[in-house]
Short mmCIF file of C-alpha atoms in Angstrom, two decimals:
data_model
loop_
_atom_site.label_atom_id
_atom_site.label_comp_id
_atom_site.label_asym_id
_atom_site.label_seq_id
_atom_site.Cartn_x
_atom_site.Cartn_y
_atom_site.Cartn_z
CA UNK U 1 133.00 90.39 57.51
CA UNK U 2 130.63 87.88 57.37
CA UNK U 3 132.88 85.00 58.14
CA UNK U 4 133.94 87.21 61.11
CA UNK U 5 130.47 87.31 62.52
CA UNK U 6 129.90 83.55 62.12
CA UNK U 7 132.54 83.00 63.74
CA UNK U 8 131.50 85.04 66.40
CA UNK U 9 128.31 83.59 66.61
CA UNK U 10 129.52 80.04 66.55
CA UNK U 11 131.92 80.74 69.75
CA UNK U 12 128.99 82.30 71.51
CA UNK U 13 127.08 78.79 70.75
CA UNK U 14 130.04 76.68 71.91
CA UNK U 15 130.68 79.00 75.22
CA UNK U 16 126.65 78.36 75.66
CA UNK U 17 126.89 74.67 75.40
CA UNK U 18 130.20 74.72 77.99
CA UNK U 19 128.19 76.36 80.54
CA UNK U 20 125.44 74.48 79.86
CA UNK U 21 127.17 71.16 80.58
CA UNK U 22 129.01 72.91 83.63
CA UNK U 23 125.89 73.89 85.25
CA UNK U 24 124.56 70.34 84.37
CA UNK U 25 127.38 68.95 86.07
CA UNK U 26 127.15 71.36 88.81
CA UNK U 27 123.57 70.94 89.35
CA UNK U 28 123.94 67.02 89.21
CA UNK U 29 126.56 67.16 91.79
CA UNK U 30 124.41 69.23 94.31
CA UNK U 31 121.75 67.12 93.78
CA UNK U 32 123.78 63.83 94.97
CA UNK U 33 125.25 65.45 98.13
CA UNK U 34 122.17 66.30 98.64
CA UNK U 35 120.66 62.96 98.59
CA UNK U 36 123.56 61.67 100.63
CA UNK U 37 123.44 64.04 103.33
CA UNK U 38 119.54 63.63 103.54
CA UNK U 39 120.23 59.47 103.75
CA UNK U 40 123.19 60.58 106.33
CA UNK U 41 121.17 62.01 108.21
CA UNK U 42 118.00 59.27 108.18
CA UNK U 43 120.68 56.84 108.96
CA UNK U 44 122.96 58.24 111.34
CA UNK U 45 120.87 60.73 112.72
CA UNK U 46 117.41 59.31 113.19
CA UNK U 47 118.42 55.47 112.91
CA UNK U 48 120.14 56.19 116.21
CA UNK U 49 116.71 56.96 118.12
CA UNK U 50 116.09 52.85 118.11
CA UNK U 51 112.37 52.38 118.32
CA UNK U 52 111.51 51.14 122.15
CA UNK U 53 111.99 47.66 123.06
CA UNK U 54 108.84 45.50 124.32
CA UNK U 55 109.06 45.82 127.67
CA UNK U 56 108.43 43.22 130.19
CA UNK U 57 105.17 42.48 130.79
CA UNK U 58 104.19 45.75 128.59
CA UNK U 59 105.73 47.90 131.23
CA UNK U 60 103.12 46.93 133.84
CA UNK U 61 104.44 46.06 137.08
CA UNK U 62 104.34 41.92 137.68
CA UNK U 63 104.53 39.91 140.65
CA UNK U 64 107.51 37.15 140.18
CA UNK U 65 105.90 33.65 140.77
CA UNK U 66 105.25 32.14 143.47
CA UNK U 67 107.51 29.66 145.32
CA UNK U 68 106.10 25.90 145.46
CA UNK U 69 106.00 25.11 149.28
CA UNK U 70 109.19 23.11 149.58
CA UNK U 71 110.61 26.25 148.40
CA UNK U 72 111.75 25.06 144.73
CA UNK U 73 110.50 27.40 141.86
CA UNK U 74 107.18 27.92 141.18
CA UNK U 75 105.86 26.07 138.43
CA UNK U 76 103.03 26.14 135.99
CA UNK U 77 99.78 24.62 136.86
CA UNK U 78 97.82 21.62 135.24
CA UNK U 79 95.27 23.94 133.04
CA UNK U 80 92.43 21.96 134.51
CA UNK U 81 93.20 22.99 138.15
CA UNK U 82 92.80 26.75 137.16
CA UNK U 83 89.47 28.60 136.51
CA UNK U 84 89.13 31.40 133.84
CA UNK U 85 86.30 33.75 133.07
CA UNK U 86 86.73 35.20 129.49
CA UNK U 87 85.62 38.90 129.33
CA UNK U 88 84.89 40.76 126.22
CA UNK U 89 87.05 44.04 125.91
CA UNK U 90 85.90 44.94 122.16
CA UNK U 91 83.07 45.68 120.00
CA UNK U 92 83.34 42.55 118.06
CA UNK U 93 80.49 40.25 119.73
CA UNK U 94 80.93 37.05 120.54
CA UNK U 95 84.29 36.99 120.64
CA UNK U 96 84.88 36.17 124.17
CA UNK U 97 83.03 33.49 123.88
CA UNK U 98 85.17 31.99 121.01
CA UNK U 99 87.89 32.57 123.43
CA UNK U 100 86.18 30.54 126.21
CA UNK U 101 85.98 27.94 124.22
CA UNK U 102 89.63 27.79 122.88
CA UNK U 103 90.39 27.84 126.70
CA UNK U 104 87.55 25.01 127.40
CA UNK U 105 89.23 22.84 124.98
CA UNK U 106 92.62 23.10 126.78
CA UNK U 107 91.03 21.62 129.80
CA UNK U 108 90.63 25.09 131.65
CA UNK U 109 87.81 25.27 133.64
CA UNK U 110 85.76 28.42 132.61
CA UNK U 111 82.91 29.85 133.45
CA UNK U 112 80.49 31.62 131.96
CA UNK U 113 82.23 34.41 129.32
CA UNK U 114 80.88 38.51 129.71
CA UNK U 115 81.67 42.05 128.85
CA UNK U 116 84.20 43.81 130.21
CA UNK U 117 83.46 47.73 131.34
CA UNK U 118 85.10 48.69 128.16
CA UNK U 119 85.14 47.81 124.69
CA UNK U 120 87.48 49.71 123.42
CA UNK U 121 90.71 47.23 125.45
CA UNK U 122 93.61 47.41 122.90
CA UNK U 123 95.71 44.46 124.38
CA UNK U 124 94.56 41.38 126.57
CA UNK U 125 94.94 41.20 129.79
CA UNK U 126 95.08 38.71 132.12
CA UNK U 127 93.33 39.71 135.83
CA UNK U 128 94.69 38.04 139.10
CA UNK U 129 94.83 38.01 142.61
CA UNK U 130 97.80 37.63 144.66
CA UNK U 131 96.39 33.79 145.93
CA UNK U 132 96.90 33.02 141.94
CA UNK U 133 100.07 33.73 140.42
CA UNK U 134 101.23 30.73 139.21
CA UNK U 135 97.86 29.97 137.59
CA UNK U 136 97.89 33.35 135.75
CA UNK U 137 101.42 32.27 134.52
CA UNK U 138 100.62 30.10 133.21
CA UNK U 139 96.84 31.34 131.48
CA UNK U 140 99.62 33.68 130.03
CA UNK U 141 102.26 31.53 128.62
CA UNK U 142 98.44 30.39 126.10
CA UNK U 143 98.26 33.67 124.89
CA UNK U 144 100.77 35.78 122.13
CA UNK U 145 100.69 39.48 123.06
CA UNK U 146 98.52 39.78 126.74
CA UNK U 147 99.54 41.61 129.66
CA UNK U 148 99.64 40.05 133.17
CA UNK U 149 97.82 42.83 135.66
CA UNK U 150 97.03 41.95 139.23
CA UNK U 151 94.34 43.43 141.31
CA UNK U 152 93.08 43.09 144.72
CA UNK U 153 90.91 40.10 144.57
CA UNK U 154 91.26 37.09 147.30
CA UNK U 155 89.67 33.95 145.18
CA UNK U 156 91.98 31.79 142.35
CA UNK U 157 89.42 33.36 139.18
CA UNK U 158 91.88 34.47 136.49
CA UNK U 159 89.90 36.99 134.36
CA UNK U 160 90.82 36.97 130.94
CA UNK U 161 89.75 40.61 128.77
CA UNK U 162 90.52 39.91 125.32
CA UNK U 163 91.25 43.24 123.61
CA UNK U 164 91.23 44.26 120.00
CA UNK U 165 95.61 42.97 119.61
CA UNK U 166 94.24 39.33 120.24
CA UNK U 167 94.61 37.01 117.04
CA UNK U 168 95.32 33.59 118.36
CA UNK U 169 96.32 31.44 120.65
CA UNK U 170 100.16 30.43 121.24
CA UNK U 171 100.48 27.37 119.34
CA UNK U 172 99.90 24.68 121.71
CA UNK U 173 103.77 22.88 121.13
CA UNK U 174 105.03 25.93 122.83
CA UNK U 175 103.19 26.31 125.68
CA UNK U 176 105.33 25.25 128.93
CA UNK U 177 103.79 22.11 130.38
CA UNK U 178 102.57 21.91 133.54
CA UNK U 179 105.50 21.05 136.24
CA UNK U 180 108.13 23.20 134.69
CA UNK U 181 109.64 26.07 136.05
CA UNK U 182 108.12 29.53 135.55
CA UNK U 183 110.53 31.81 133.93
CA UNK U 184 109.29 35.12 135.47
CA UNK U 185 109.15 38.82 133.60
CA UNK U 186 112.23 40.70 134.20
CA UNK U 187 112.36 43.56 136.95
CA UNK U 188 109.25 41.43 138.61
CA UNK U 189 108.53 42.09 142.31
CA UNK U 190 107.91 39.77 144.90
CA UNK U 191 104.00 40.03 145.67
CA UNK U 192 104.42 41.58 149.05
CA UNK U 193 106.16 44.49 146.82
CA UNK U 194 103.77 44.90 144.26
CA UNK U 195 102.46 48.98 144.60
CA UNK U 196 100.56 49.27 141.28
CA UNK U 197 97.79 46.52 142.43
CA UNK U 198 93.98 47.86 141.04
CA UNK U 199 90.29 46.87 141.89
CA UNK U 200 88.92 43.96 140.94
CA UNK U 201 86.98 44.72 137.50
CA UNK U 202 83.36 44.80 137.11
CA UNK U 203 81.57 43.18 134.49
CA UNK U 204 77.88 41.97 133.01
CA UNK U 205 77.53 38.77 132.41
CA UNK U 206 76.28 37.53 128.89
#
């Protein structure tokens, strides 16, 4: 009798165990289609909503430059024929000043740097009238990650608000030189088409 209970016993324990590893098994198999649907779905699903492209310009509307008189391409300018105030757009003072003088030593002409109306400007921009395209071309083509935006002045000043983004200028072996051809944003308009043109900005001087 007692041999017939331990035997009993002992294929209770072994049908334990066998479940045991079968729900083991089970469990560990859930798990990993679990895992691979959840990746499946990260990378088919949401790696198919691409993150935006930079657009052109930073999606602000650009004139396309200006045509030389002869009628060739319009080219960028010698930096000492253009004239650039540098405007503060952060909290960080002094720092258009720094700027100014980065600009200084690449022969621009600039005047005396100031605050912008705001100092809380994320990325730079670079503030033109419609008399000097070329020129803010090529005040552009100096800096990384600034936005050209034209407004309705009539003079040749380029404005330049540096905003928080700024970190350095382009490195000077890959700035265009002056005399070659402009390569204009993509989707630009030609001047006379331009429909998102602002006031000139107001600033105090420093």
């Amino acid at each position: 009798m007692t041999q017939a209970n331990d035997e009993r016993a002992a294929r209770k324990q072994y049908i334990r165990r066998r479940q045991k590893v079968v729900f083991t098994i089970t469990g560990t198999i859930l798990t990993i289609a679990l895992v691979i649907s959840l990746l499946f779905f990260h990378v088919g699903g949401l790696g198919n909503v691409k993150s935006a492209a930079v657009q052109p310009n930073y999606g602000q509307q650009a004139p396309c430059a200006a045509q030389e008189q002869d009628g060739s391409k319009g080219k960028y300018v010698e930096n000492r024929n253009i004239t650039v105030r540098v405007l503060n757009g952060t909290e960080f003072a002094g720092f258009a000043q720094a700027v100014s003088s980065a600009l200084q030593n690449r022969e621009f002409n600039t005047q005396a740097a100031g605050n912008y109306t705001s100092s809380k400007v994320e990325r730079t921009m670079i503030i033109f009238g419609k008399n000097a395209i070329n020129q803010a071309y090529t005040v552009n083509s100096n800096f990384t990650d600034a936005t050209m935006v034209m407004d309705d002045r009539e003079d040749m000043l380029i404005d330049v608000v540096v905003g928080a983004t700024f970190d350095n200028l382009q490195n000077q072996k890959k700035v265009p030189t002056a005399g070659k051809e402009i390569d204009s944003f993509e989707g630009c308009v030609t001047v006379d088409k331009m429909t998102d043109v602002q006031k000139a900005p107001e600033h105090d001087a420093v």
